[in-house]
């Protein structure tokens, strides 16, 4: 669906407050695994959540809901995957936005971090506003 898993995470982030089809499953995983997380000891992604998100098939209905993306190290999705992630490494950096064409209603992208500026050029070339 998307060449870069980290770009998929940004798409998932955009859906978190839009009642996506996967909302209940992700909430259950978050509840199950983040309550057992050893803060500041593990310092790595929770494997069960990471695997779930890697295998998650986003529905066309959900993809149609995405009109805005935010590239920011403070995104909630990163703290679901690794609750104590401090943003000081490149674990979630995006290297490609290939597949963005599957987001037909995407209009705006806020770029704060998480990618080199040139990675976003295909979005600009497609007429999507990148701020």
PDB file of C-alpha atoms in Angstrom, residues 7-128:
ATOM      1  CA  UNK A   7       4.648   6.946   6.049  1.00  0.00           C
ATOM      2  CA  UNK A   8       1.865   4.448   6.737  1.00  0.00           C
ATOM      3  CA  UNK A   9       2.171   5.398  10.428  1.00  0.00           C
ATOM      4  CA  UNK A  10       1.554   9.047   9.551  1.00  0.00           C
ATOM      5  CA  UNK A  11      -1.555   8.002   7.623  1.00  0.00           C
ATOM      6  CA  UNK A  12      -2.707   5.911  10.596  1.00  0.00           C
ATOM      7  CA  UNK A  13      -2.104   8.927  12.851  1.00  0.00           C
ATOM      8  CA  UNK A  14      -4.376  11.012  10.611  1.00  0.00           C
ATOM      9  CA  UNK A  15      -7.128   8.442  11.097  1.00  0.00           C
ATOM     10  CA  UNK A  16      -6.934   8.080  14.886  1.00  0.00           C
ATOM     11  CA  UNK A  17      -9.617  10.700  15.538  1.00  0.00           C
ATOM     12  CA  UNK A  18     -11.800   9.773  12.538  1.00  0.00           C
ATOM     13  CA  UNK A  19     -13.311   6.508  13.820  1.00  0.00           C
ATOM     14  CA  UNK A  20     -11.291   4.172  11.600  1.00  0.00           C
ATOM     15  CA  UNK A  21     -12.262   0.534  11.090  1.00  0.00           C
ATOM     16  CA  UNK A  22      -9.280  -0.545  13.225  1.00  0.00           C
ATOM     17  CA  UNK A  23     -10.050   1.766  16.162  1.00  0.00           C
ATOM     18  CA  UNK A  24     -11.254  -0.875  18.644  1.00  0.00           C
ATOM     19  CA  UNK A  25      -8.498  -3.378  17.820  1.00  0.00           C
ATOM     20  CA  UNK A  26      -5.767  -0.790  18.254  1.00  0.00           C
ATOM     21  CA  UNK A  27      -7.313   0.500  21.483  1.00  0.00           C
ATOM     22  CA  UNK A  28      -7.408  -3.049  22.879  1.00  0.00           C
ATOM     23  CA  UNK A  29      -3.761  -3.647  21.984  1.00  0.00           C
ATOM     24  CA  UNK A  30      -2.767  -0.328  23.489  1.00  0.00           C
ATOM     25  CA  UNK A  31      -4.614  -1.157  26.708  1.00  0.00           C
ATOM     26  CA  UNK A  32      -3.163  -4.653  26.858  1.00  0.00           C
ATOM     27  CA  UNK A  33       0.460  -3.862  26.157  1.00  0.00           C
ATOM     28  CA  UNK A  34       1.165  -0.311  27.299  1.00  0.00           C
ATOM     29  CA  UNK A  35      -0.036  -1.044  30.827  1.00  0.00           C
ATOM     30  CA  UNK A  36       2.677  -3.725  31.058  1.00  0.00           C
ATOM     31  CA  UNK A  37       5.362  -1.573  29.470  1.00  0.00           C
ATOM     32  CA  UNK A  38       8.517  -1.096  31.523  1.00  0.00           C
ATOM     33  CA  UNK A  39       9.085   2.640  31.184  1.00  0.00           C
ATOM     34  CA  UNK A  40      12.656   3.685  30.452  1.00  0.00           C
ATOM     35  CA  UNK A  41      13.861   0.093  30.574  1.00  0.00           C
ATOM     36  CA  UNK A  42      12.621  -1.304  27.285  1.00  0.00           C
ATOM     37  CA  UNK A  43      13.308   1.718  25.065  1.00  0.00           C
ATOM     38  CA  UNK A  44      12.098  -0.202  22.027  1.00  0.00           C
ATOM     39  CA  UNK A  45       8.822  -0.596  20.153  1.00  0.00           C
ATOM     40  CA  UNK A  46       6.230  -2.961  21.578  1.00  0.00           C
ATOM     41  CA  UNK A  47       6.504  -5.896  19.152  1.00  0.00           C
ATOM     42  CA  UNK A  48       2.823  -6.898  19.231  1.00  0.00           C
ATOM     43  CA  UNK A  49       1.667  -3.375  18.356  1.00  0.00           C
ATOM     44  CA  UNK A  50       4.365  -2.936  15.723  1.00  0.00           C
ATOM     45  CA  UNK A  51       3.417  -6.234  14.053  1.00  0.00           C
ATOM     46  CA  UNK A  52      -0.270  -5.344  14.140  1.00  0.00           C
ATOM     47  CA  UNK A  53       0.362  -2.002  12.431  1.00  0.00           C
ATOM     48  CA  UNK A  54       2.710  -3.521   9.855  1.00  0.00           C
ATOM     49  CA  UNK A  55       0.034  -6.046   8.876  1.00  0.00           C
ATOM     50  CA  UNK A  56      -2.890  -3.620   9.097  1.00  0.00           C
ATOM     51  CA  UNK A  57      -4.803  -3.274   5.828  1.00  0.00           C
ATOM     52  CA  UNK A  58      -6.276   0.198   5.636  1.00  0.00           C
ATOM     53  CA  UNK A  59      -9.724   0.212   4.067  1.00  0.00           C
ATOM     54  CA  UNK A  60     -10.599   2.404   1.107  1.00  0.00           C
ATOM     55  CA  UNK A  61     -13.309   3.946   3.287  1.00  0.00           C
ATOM     56  CA  UNK A  62     -10.674   4.987   5.842  1.00  0.00           C
ATOM     57  CA  UNK A  63      -8.254   6.232   3.173  1.00  0.00           C
ATOM     58  CA  UNK A  64     -10.987   8.534   1.883  1.00  0.00           C
ATOM     59  CA  UNK A  65     -11.131  10.183   5.320  1.00  0.00           C
ATOM     60  CA  UNK A  66      -7.540  11.445   5.108  1.00  0.00           C
ATOM     61  CA  UNK A  67      -7.415  15.082   4.032  1.00  0.00           C
ATOM     62  CA  UNK A  68      -4.542  16.212   6.259  1.00  0.00           C
ATOM     63  CA  UNK A  69      -1.224  14.689   7.377  1.00  0.00           C
ATOM     64  CA  UNK A  70       1.171  15.916  10.034  1.00  0.00           C
ATOM     65  CA  UNK A  71       4.849  14.991  10.024  1.00  0.00           C
ATOM     66  CA  UNK A  72       5.753  15.545  13.681  1.00  0.00           C
ATOM     67  CA  UNK A  73       7.728  13.578  16.261  1.00  0.00           C
ATOM     68  CA  UNK A  74       4.998  14.258  18.810  1.00  0.00           C
ATOM     69  CA  UNK A  75       2.367  12.233  16.955  1.00  0.00           C
ATOM     70  CA  UNK A  76       0.342   9.938  19.190  1.00  0.00           C
ATOM     71  CA  UNK A  77       1.003   6.842  17.077  1.00  0.00           C
ATOM     72  CA  UNK A  78       4.687   6.810  18.019  1.00  0.00           C
ATOM     73  CA  UNK A  79       3.837   6.747  21.716  1.00  0.00           C
ATOM     74  CA  UNK A  80       1.378   3.922  21.179  1.00  0.00           C
ATOM     75  CA  UNK A  81       4.155   1.894  19.575  1.00  0.00           C
ATOM     76  CA  UNK A  82       6.851   2.940  22.040  1.00  0.00           C
ATOM     77  CA  UNK A  83       5.446   4.826  25.032  1.00  0.00           C
ATOM     78  CA  UNK A  84       8.775   6.252  26.145  1.00  0.00           C
ATOM     79  CA  UNK A  85      10.050   7.255  22.704  1.00  0.00           C
ATOM     80  CA  UNK A  86      11.839  10.583  23.000  1.00  0.00           C
ATOM     81  CA  UNK A  87      12.149  11.433  19.307  1.00  0.00           C
ATOM     82  CA  UNK A  88      15.928  11.625  19.526  1.00  0.00           C
ATOM     83  CA  UNK A  89      16.570   8.958  16.889  1.00  0.00           C
ATOM     84  CA  UNK A  90      15.432   8.253  13.360  1.00  0.00           C
ATOM     85  CA  UNK A  91      13.287   5.207  14.191  1.00  0.00           C
ATOM     86  CA  UNK A  92      10.154   6.709  12.633  1.00  0.00           C
ATOM     87  CA  UNK A  93      11.685   8.940   9.944  1.00  0.00           C
ATOM     88  CA  UNK A  94       9.919   8.810   6.584  1.00  0.00           C
ATOM     89  CA  UNK A  95      12.068   8.137   3.518  1.00  0.00           C
ATOM     90  CA  UNK A  96       9.281   7.884   0.921  1.00  0.00           C
ATOM     91  CA  UNK A  97       5.704   9.068   0.461  1.00  0.00           C
ATOM     92  CA  UNK A  98       5.143   6.600  -2.377  1.00  0.00           C
ATOM     93  CA  UNK A  99       1.535   5.466  -2.307  1.00  0.00           C
ATOM     94  CA  UNK A 100       0.127   8.858  -1.277  1.00  0.00           C
ATOM     95  CA  UNK A 101      -2.015   8.619  -4.411  1.00  0.00           C
ATOM     96  CA  UNK A 102      -4.239   6.268  -2.419  1.00  0.00           C
ATOM     97  CA  UNK A 103      -5.284   9.316  -0.386  1.00  0.00           C
ATOM     98  CA  UNK A 104      -7.499  11.057  -2.967  1.00  0.00           C
ATOM     99  CA  UNK A 105      -8.775  13.677  -0.506  1.00  0.00           C
ATOM    100  CA  UNK A 106      -5.353  14.695   0.850  1.00  0.00           C
ATOM    101  CA  UNK A 107      -5.157  18.486   0.654  1.00  0.00           C
ATOM    102  CA  UNK A 108      -2.655  19.661   3.271  1.00  0.00           C
ATOM    103  CA  UNK A 109       0.509  18.419   4.935  1.00  0.00           C
ATOM    104  CA  UNK A 110       2.091  20.023   7.982  1.00  0.00           C
ATOM    105  CA  UNK A 111       5.819  19.385   7.959  1.00  0.00           C
ATOM    106  CA  UNK A 112       7.583  19.811  11.279  1.00  0.00           C
ATOM    107  CA  UNK A 113      10.027  16.899  11.248  1.00  0.00           C
ATOM    108  CA  UNK A 114      10.311  13.178  10.538  1.00  0.00           C
ATOM    109  CA  UNK A 115      11.526  13.502   6.908  1.00  0.00           C
ATOM    110  CA  UNK A 116      14.027  15.336   4.791  1.00  0.00           C
ATOM    111  CA  UNK A 117      12.283  18.147   2.840  1.00  0.00           C
ATOM    112  CA  UNK A 118      12.953  16.507  -0.526  1.00  0.00           C
ATOM    113  CA  UNK A 119      10.973  13.428   0.543  1.00  0.00           C
ATOM    114  CA  UNK A 120       7.838  15.587   0.382  1.00  0.00           C
ATOM    115  CA  UNK A 121       8.461  16.838  -3.172  1.00  0.00           C
ATOM    116  CA  UNK A 122       6.067  14.319  -4.784  1.00  0.00           C
ATOM    117  CA  UNK A 123       3.283  15.762  -2.616  1.00  0.00           C
ATOM    118  CA  UNK A 124       4.084  19.312  -3.717  1.00  0.00           C
ATOM    119  CA  UNK A 125       4.301  18.206  -7.365  1.00  0.00           C
ATOM    120  CA  UNK A 126       0.796  16.735  -7.034  1.00  0.00           C
ATOM    121  CA  UNK A 127      -0.564  20.096  -5.861  1.00  0.00           C
ATOM    122  CA  UNK A 128      -0.865  19.206  -2.189  1.00  0.00           C
TER     123      UNK A 128
END
